[in-house]
XYZ file of N, CA, C and O in Angstrom:
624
model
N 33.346 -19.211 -5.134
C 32.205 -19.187 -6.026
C 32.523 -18.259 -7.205
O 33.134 -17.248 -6.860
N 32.245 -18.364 -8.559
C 32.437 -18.336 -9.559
C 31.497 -16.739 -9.182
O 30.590 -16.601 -8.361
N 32.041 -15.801 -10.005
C 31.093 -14.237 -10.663
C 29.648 -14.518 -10.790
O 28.726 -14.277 -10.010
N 29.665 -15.244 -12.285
C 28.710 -15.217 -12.505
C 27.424 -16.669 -11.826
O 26.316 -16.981 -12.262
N 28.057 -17.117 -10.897
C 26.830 -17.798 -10.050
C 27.103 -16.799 -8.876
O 26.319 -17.329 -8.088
N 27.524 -15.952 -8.302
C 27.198 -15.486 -7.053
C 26.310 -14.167 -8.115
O 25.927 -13.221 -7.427
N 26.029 -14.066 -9.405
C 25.088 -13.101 -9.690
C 23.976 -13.536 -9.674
O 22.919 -12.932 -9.488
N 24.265 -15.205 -9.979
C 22.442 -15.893 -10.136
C 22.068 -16.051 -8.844
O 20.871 -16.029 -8.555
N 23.357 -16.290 -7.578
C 22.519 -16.732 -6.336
C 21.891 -15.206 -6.313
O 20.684 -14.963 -6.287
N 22.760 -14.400 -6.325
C 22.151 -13.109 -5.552
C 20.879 -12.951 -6.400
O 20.069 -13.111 -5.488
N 19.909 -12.694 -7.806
C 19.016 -12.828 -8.260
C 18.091 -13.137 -7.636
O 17.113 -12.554 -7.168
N 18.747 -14.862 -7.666
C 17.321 -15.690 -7.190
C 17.207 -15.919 -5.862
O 16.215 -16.581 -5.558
N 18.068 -15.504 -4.780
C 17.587 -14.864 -3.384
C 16.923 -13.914 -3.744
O 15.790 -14.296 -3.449
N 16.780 -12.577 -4.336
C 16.047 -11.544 -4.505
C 14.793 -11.754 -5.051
O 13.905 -10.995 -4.661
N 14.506 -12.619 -5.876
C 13.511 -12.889 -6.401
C 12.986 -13.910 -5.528
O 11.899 -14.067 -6.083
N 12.978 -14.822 -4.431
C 12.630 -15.019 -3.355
C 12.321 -14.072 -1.933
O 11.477 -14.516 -1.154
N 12.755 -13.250 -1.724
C 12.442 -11.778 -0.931
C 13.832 -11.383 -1.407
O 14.918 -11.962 -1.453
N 13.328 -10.026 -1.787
C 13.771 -8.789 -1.619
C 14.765 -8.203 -0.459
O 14.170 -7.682 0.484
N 16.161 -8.212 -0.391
C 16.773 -8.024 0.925
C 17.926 -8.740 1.260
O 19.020 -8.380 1.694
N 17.208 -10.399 0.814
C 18.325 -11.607 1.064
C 19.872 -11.389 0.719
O 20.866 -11.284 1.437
N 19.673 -11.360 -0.725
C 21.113 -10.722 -0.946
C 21.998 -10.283 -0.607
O 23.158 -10.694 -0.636
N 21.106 -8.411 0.162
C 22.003 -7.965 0.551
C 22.268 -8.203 2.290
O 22.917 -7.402 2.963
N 21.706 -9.312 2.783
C 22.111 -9.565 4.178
C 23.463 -10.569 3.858
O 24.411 -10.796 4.610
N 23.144 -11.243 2.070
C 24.224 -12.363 2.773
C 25.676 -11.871 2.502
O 26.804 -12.264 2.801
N 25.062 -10.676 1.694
C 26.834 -10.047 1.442
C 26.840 -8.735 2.396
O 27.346 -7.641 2.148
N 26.186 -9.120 3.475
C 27.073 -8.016 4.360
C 26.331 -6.813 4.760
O 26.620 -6.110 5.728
N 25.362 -6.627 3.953
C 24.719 -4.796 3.981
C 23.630 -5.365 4.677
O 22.650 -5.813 4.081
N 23.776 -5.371 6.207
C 22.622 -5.824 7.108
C 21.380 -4.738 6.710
O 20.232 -5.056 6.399
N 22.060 -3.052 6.829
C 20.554 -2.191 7.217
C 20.173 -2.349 5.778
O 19.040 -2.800 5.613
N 20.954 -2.045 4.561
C 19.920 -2.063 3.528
C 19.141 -2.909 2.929
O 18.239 -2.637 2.136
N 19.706 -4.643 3.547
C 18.695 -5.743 3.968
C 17.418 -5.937 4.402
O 16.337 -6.189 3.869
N 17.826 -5.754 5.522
C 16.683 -5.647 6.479
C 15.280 -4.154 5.922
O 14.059 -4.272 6.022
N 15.780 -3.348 5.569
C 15.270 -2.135 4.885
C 14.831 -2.792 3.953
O 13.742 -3.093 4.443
N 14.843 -3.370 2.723
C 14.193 -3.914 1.550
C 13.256 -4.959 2.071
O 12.075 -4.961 1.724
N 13.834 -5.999 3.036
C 12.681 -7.160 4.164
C 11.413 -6.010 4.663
O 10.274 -5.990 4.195
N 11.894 -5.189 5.610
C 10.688 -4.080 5.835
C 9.574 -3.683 5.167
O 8.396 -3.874 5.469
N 10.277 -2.829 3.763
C 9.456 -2.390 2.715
C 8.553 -3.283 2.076
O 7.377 -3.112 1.755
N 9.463 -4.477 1.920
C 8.477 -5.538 1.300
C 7.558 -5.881 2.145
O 6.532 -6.204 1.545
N 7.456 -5.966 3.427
C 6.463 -6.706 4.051
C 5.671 -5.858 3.874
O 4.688 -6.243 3.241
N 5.668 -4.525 4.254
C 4.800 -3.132 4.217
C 3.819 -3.113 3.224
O 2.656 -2.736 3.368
N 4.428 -3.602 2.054
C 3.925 -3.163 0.838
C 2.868 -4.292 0.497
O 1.756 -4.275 -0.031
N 3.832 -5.464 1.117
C 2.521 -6.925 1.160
C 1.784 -6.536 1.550
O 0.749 -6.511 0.884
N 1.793 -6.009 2.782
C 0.746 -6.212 3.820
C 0.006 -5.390 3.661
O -1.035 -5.509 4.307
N 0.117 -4.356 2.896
C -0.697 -3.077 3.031
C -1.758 -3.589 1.869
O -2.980 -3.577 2.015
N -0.999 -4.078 0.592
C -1.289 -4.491 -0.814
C -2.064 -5.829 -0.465
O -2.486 -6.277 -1.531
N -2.305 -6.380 0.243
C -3.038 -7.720 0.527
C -2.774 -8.744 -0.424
O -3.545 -9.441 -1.083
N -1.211 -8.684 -0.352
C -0.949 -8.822 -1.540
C -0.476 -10.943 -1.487
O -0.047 -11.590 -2.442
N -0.757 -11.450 -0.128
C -0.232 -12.493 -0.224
C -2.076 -13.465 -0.069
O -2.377 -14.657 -0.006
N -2.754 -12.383 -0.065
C -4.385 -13.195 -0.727
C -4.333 -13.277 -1.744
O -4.422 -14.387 -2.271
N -4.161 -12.101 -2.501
C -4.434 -11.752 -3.992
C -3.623 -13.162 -4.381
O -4.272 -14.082 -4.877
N -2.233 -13.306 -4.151
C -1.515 -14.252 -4.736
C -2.205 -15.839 -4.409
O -2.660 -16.685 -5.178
N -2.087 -15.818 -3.227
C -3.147 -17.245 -3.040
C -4.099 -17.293 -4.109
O -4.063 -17.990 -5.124
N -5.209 -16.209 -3.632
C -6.334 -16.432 -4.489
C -5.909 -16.983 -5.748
O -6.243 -18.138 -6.011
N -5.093 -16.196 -6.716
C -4.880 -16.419 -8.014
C -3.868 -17.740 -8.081
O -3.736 -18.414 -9.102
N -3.347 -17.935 -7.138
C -2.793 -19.705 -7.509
C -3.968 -20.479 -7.375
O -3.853 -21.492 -8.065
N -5.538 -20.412 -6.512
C -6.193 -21.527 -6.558
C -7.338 -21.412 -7.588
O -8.374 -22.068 -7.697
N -6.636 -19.951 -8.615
C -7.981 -19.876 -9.727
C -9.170 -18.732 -9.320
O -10.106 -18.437 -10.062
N -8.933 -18.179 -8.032
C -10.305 -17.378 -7.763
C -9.495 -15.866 -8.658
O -8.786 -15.120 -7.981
N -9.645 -15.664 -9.714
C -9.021 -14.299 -10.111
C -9.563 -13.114 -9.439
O -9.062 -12.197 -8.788
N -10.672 -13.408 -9.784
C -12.275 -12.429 -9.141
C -11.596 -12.099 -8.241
O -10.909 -11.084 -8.121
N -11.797 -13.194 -7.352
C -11.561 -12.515 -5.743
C -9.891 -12.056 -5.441
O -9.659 -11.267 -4.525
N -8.981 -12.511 -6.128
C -7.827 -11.823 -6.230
C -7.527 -10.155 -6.484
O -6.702 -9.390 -5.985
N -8.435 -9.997 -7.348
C -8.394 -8.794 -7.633
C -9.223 -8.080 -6.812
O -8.768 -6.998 -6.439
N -10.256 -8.369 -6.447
C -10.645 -7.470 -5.203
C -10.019 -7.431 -4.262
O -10.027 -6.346 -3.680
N -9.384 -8.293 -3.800
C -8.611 -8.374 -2.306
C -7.372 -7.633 -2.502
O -6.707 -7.422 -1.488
N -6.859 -7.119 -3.824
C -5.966 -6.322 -4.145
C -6.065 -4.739 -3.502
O -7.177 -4.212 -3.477
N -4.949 -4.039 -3.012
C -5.234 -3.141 -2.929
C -4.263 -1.754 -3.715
O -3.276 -1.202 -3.227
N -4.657 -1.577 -4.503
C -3.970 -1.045 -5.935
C -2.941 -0.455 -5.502
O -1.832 -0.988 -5.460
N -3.230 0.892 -5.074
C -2.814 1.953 -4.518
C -1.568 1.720 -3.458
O -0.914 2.757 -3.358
N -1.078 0.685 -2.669
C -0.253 -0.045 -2.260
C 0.630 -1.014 -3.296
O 1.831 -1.179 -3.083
N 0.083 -1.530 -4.223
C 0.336 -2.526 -5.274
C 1.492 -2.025 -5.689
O 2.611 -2.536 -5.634
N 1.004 -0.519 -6.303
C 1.717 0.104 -7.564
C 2.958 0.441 -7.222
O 3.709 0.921 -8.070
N 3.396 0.223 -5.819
C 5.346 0.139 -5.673
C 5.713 -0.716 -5.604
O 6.937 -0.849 -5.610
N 4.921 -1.730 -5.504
C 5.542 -3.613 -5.312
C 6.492 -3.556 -6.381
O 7.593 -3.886 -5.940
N 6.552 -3.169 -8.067
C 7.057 -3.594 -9.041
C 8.873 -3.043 -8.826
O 9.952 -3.629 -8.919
N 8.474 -1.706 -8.522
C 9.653 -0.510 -8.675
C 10.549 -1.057 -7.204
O 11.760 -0.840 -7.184
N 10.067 -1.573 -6.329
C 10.968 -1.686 -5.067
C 11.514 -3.191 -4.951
O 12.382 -3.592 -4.176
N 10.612 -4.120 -6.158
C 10.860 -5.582 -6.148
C 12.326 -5.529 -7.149
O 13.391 -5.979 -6.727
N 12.189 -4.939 -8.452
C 13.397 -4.853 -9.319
C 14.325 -3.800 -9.060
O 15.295 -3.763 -9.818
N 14.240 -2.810 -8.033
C 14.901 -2.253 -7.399
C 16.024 -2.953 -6.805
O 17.204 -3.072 -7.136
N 15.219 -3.448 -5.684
C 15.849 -4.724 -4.705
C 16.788 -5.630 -5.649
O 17.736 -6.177 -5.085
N 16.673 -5.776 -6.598
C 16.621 -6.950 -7.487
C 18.450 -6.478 -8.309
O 19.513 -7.085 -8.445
N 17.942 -5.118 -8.658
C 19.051 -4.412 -9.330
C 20.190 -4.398 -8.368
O 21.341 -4.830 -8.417
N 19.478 -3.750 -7.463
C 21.077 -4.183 -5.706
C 21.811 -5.202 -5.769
O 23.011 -5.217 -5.494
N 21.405 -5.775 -5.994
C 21.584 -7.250 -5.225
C 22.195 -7.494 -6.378
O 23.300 -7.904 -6.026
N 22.145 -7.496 -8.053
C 23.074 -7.733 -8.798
C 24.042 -6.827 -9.237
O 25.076 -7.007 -9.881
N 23.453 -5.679 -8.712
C 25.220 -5.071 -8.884
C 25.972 -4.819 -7.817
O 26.901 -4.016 -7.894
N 25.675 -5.465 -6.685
C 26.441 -5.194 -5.410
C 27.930 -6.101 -5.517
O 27.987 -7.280 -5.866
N 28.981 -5.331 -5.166
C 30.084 -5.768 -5.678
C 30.539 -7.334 -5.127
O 31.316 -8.004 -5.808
N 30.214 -7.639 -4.370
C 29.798 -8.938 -4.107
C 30.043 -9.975 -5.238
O 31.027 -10.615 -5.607
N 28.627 -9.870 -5.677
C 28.225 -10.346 -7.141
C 29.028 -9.887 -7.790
O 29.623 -10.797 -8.368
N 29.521 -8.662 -8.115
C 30.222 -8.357 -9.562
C 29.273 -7.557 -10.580
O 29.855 -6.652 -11.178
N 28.118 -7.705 -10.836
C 27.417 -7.502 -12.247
C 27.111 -5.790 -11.989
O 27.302 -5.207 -10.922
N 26.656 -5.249 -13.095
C 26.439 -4.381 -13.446
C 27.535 -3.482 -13.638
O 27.582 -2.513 -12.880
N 28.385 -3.609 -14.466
C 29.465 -3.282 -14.920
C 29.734 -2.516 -16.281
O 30.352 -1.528 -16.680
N 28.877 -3.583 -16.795
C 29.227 -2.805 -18.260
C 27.604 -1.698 -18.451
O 26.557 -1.904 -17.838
N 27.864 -0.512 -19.513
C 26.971 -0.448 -19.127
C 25.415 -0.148 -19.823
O 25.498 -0.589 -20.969
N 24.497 0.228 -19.678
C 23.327 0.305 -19.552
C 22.632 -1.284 -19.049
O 21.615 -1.832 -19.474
N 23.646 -1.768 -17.951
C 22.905 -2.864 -17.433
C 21.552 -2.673 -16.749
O 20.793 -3.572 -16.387
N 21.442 -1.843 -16.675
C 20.251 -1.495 -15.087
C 18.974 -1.667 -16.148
O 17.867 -1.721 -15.612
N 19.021 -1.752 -17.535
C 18.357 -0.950 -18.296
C 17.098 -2.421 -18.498
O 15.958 -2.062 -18.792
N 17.281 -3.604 -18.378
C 16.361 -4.496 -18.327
C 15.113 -4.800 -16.608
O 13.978 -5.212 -16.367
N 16.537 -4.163 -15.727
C 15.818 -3.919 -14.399
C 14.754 -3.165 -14.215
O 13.788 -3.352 -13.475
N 15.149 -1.745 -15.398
C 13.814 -0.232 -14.759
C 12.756 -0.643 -15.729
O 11.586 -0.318 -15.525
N 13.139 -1.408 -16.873
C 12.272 -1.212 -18.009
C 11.119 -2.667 -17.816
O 10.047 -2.845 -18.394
N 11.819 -3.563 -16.787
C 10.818 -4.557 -16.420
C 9.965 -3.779 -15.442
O 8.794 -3.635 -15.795
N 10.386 -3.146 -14.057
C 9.486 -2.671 -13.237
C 8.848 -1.364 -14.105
O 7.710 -1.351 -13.637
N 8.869 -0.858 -14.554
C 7.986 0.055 -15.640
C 6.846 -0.731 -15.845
O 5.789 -0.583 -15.232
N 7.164 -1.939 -17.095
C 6.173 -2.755 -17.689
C 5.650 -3.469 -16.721
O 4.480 -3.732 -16.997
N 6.002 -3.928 -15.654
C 4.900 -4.804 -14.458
C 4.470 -3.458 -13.774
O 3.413 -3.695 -13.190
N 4.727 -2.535 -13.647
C 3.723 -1.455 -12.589
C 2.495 -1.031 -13.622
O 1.408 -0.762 -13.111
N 2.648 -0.964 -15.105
C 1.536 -0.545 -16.143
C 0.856 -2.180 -16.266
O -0.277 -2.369 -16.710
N 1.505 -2.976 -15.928
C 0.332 -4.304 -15.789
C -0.244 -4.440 -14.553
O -1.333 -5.002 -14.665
N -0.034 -4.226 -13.686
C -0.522 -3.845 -12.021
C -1.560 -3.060 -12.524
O -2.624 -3.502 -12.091
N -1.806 -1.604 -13.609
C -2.908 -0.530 -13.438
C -3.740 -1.567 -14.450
O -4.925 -1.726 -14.157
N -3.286 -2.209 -15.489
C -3.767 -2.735 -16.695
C -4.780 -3.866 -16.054
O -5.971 -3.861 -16.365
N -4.198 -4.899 -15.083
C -4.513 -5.744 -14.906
C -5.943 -6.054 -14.062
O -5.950 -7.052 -13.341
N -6.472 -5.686 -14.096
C -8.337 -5.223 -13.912
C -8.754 -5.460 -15.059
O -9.727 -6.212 -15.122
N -8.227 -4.959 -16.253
C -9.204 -5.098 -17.659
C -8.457 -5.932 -18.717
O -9.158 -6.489 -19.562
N -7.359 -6.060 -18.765
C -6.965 -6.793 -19.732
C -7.661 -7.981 -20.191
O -8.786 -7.976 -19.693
N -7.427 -9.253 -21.114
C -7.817 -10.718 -20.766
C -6.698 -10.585 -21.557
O -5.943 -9.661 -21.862
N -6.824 -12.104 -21.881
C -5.067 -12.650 -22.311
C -5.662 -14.139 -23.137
O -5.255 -15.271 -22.876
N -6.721 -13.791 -24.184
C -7.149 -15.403 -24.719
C -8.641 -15.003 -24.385
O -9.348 -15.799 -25.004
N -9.334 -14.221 -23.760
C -10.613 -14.065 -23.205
C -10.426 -14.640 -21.794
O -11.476 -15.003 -21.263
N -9.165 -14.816 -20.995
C -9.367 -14.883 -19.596
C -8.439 -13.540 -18.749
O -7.458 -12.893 -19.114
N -9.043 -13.512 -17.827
C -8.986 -12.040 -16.715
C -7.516 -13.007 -15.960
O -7.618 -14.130 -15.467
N -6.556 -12.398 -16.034
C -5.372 -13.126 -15.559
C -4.988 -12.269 -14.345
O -4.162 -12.633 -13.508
N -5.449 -11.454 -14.323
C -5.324 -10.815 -12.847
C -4.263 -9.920 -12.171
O -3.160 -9.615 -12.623
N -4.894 -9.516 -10.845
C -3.068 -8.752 -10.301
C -1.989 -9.849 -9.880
O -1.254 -9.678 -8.908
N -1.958 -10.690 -10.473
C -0.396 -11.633 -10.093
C -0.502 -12.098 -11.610
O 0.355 -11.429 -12.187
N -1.048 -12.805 -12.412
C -0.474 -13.075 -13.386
C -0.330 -12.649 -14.867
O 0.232 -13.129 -15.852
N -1.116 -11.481 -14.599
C -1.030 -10.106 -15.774
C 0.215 -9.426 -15.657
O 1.002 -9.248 -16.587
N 0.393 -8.980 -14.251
C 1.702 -8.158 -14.244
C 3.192 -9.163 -14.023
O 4.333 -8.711 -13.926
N 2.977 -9.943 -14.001
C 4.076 -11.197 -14.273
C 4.388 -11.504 -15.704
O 5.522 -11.915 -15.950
N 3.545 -11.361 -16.659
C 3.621 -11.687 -18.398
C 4.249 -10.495 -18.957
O 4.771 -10.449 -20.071
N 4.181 -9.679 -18.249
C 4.399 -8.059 -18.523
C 5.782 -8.133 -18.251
O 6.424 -7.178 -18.689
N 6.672 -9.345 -17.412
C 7.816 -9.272 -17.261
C 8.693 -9.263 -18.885
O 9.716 -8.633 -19.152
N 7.896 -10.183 -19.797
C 8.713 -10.677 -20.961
C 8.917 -9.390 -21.197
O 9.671 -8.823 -20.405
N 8.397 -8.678 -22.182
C 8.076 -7.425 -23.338
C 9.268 -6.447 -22.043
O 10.213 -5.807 -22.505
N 9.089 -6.475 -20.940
C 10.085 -5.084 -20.128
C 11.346 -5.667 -20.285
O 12.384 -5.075 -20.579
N 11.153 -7.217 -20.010
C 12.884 -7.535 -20.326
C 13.103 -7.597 -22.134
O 14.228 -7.169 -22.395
N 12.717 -7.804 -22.773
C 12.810 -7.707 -24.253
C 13.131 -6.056 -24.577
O 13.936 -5.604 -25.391
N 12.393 -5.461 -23.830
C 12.413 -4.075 -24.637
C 13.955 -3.363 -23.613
O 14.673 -2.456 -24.034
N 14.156 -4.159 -22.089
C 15.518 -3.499 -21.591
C 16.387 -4.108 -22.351
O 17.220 -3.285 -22.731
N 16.596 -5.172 -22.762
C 18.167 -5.634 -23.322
C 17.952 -4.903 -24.706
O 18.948 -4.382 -25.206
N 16.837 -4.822 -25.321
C 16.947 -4.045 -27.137
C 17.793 -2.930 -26.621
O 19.001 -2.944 -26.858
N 17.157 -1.802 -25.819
C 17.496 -0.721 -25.212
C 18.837 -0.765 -24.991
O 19.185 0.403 -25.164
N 19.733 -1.356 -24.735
C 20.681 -2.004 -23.939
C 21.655 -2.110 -25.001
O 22.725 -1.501 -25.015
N 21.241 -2.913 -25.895
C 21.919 -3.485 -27.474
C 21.856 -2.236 -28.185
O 22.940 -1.834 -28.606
N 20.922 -1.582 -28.400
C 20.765 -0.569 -28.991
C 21.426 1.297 -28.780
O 21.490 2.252 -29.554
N 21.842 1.066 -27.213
C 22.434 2.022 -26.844
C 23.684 2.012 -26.782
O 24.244 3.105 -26.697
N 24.745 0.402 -26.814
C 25.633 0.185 -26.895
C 26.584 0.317 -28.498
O 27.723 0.687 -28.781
N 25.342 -0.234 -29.324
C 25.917 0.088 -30.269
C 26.320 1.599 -30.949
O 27.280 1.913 -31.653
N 25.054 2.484 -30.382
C 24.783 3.668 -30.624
C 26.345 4.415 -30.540
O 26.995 5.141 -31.293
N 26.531 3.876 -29.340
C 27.871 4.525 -28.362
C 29.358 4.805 -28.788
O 30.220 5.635 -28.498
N 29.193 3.203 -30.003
C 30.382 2.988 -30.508
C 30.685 3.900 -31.436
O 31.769 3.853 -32.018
């Protein structure tokens, strides 16, 4: 398998749970450890109503069934997980550097849409704790690769 597809598998296992990755390249405990955390954090965060809810349209009740205070590490331990898993040598990536820098600067911007996402609207609609702090992905990845571009050049 080619570098850069064992970086996209490893991704988009991670972005399917958190963990996968690193079971399939080998790092059982810190696998299983990211599977753990995540469930924890679901489960604590009620966080697989909230998501229902807001796929069948009930935002309202999404956001109540949210439980914040649990929520607010989902972002930092999801692109955490996320960052592993693409720079685990496996994969290859994270090499050159200020790569990490689209990873922290997305979970930044989705944990301030997690607190945001109670009041925001987006058009005059309440988009909620799943799809407020999901839009919040663009602007963290826009502002990590500027960061990124911008520190590289700096460097030279």
């Amino acid at each position: 398998m080619e570098k850069k597809d064992k970086i996209i598998e490893s991704i988009l296992w991670s972005i399917a749970l958190p963990g996968f990755p690193q079971i399939l390249n080998g790092r059982y405990l810190k696998g299983i450890l990211f599977i753990v955390l995540e469930f924890l954090i679901n489960i604590m965060a009620n966080f697989n109503e909230a998501i229902r809810l807001s796929f069948i349209g009930n935002i309202e009740g999404a956001v109540s069934q949210a439980n914040y205070q649990w929520l607010m590490f989902y972002p930092c331990l999801y692109f955490f997980a996320m960052w592993d898993a693409f720079k685990d040598k496996d994969a290859g990536g994270g090499k050159k550097p200020y790569s990490y820098l689209p990873f922290v600067s997305s979970a930044a911007f989705v944990t301030v849409g997690v607190i945001y996402s109670t009041q925001i609207k987006v058009f005059g609609v309440l988009l909620g704790s799943v799809w407020f702090p999901m839009l919040c992905v663009i602007p963290g990845l826009i502002i990590g690769f500027s960061l990124k571009l911008i520190l590289k050049v700096k460097q030279r």
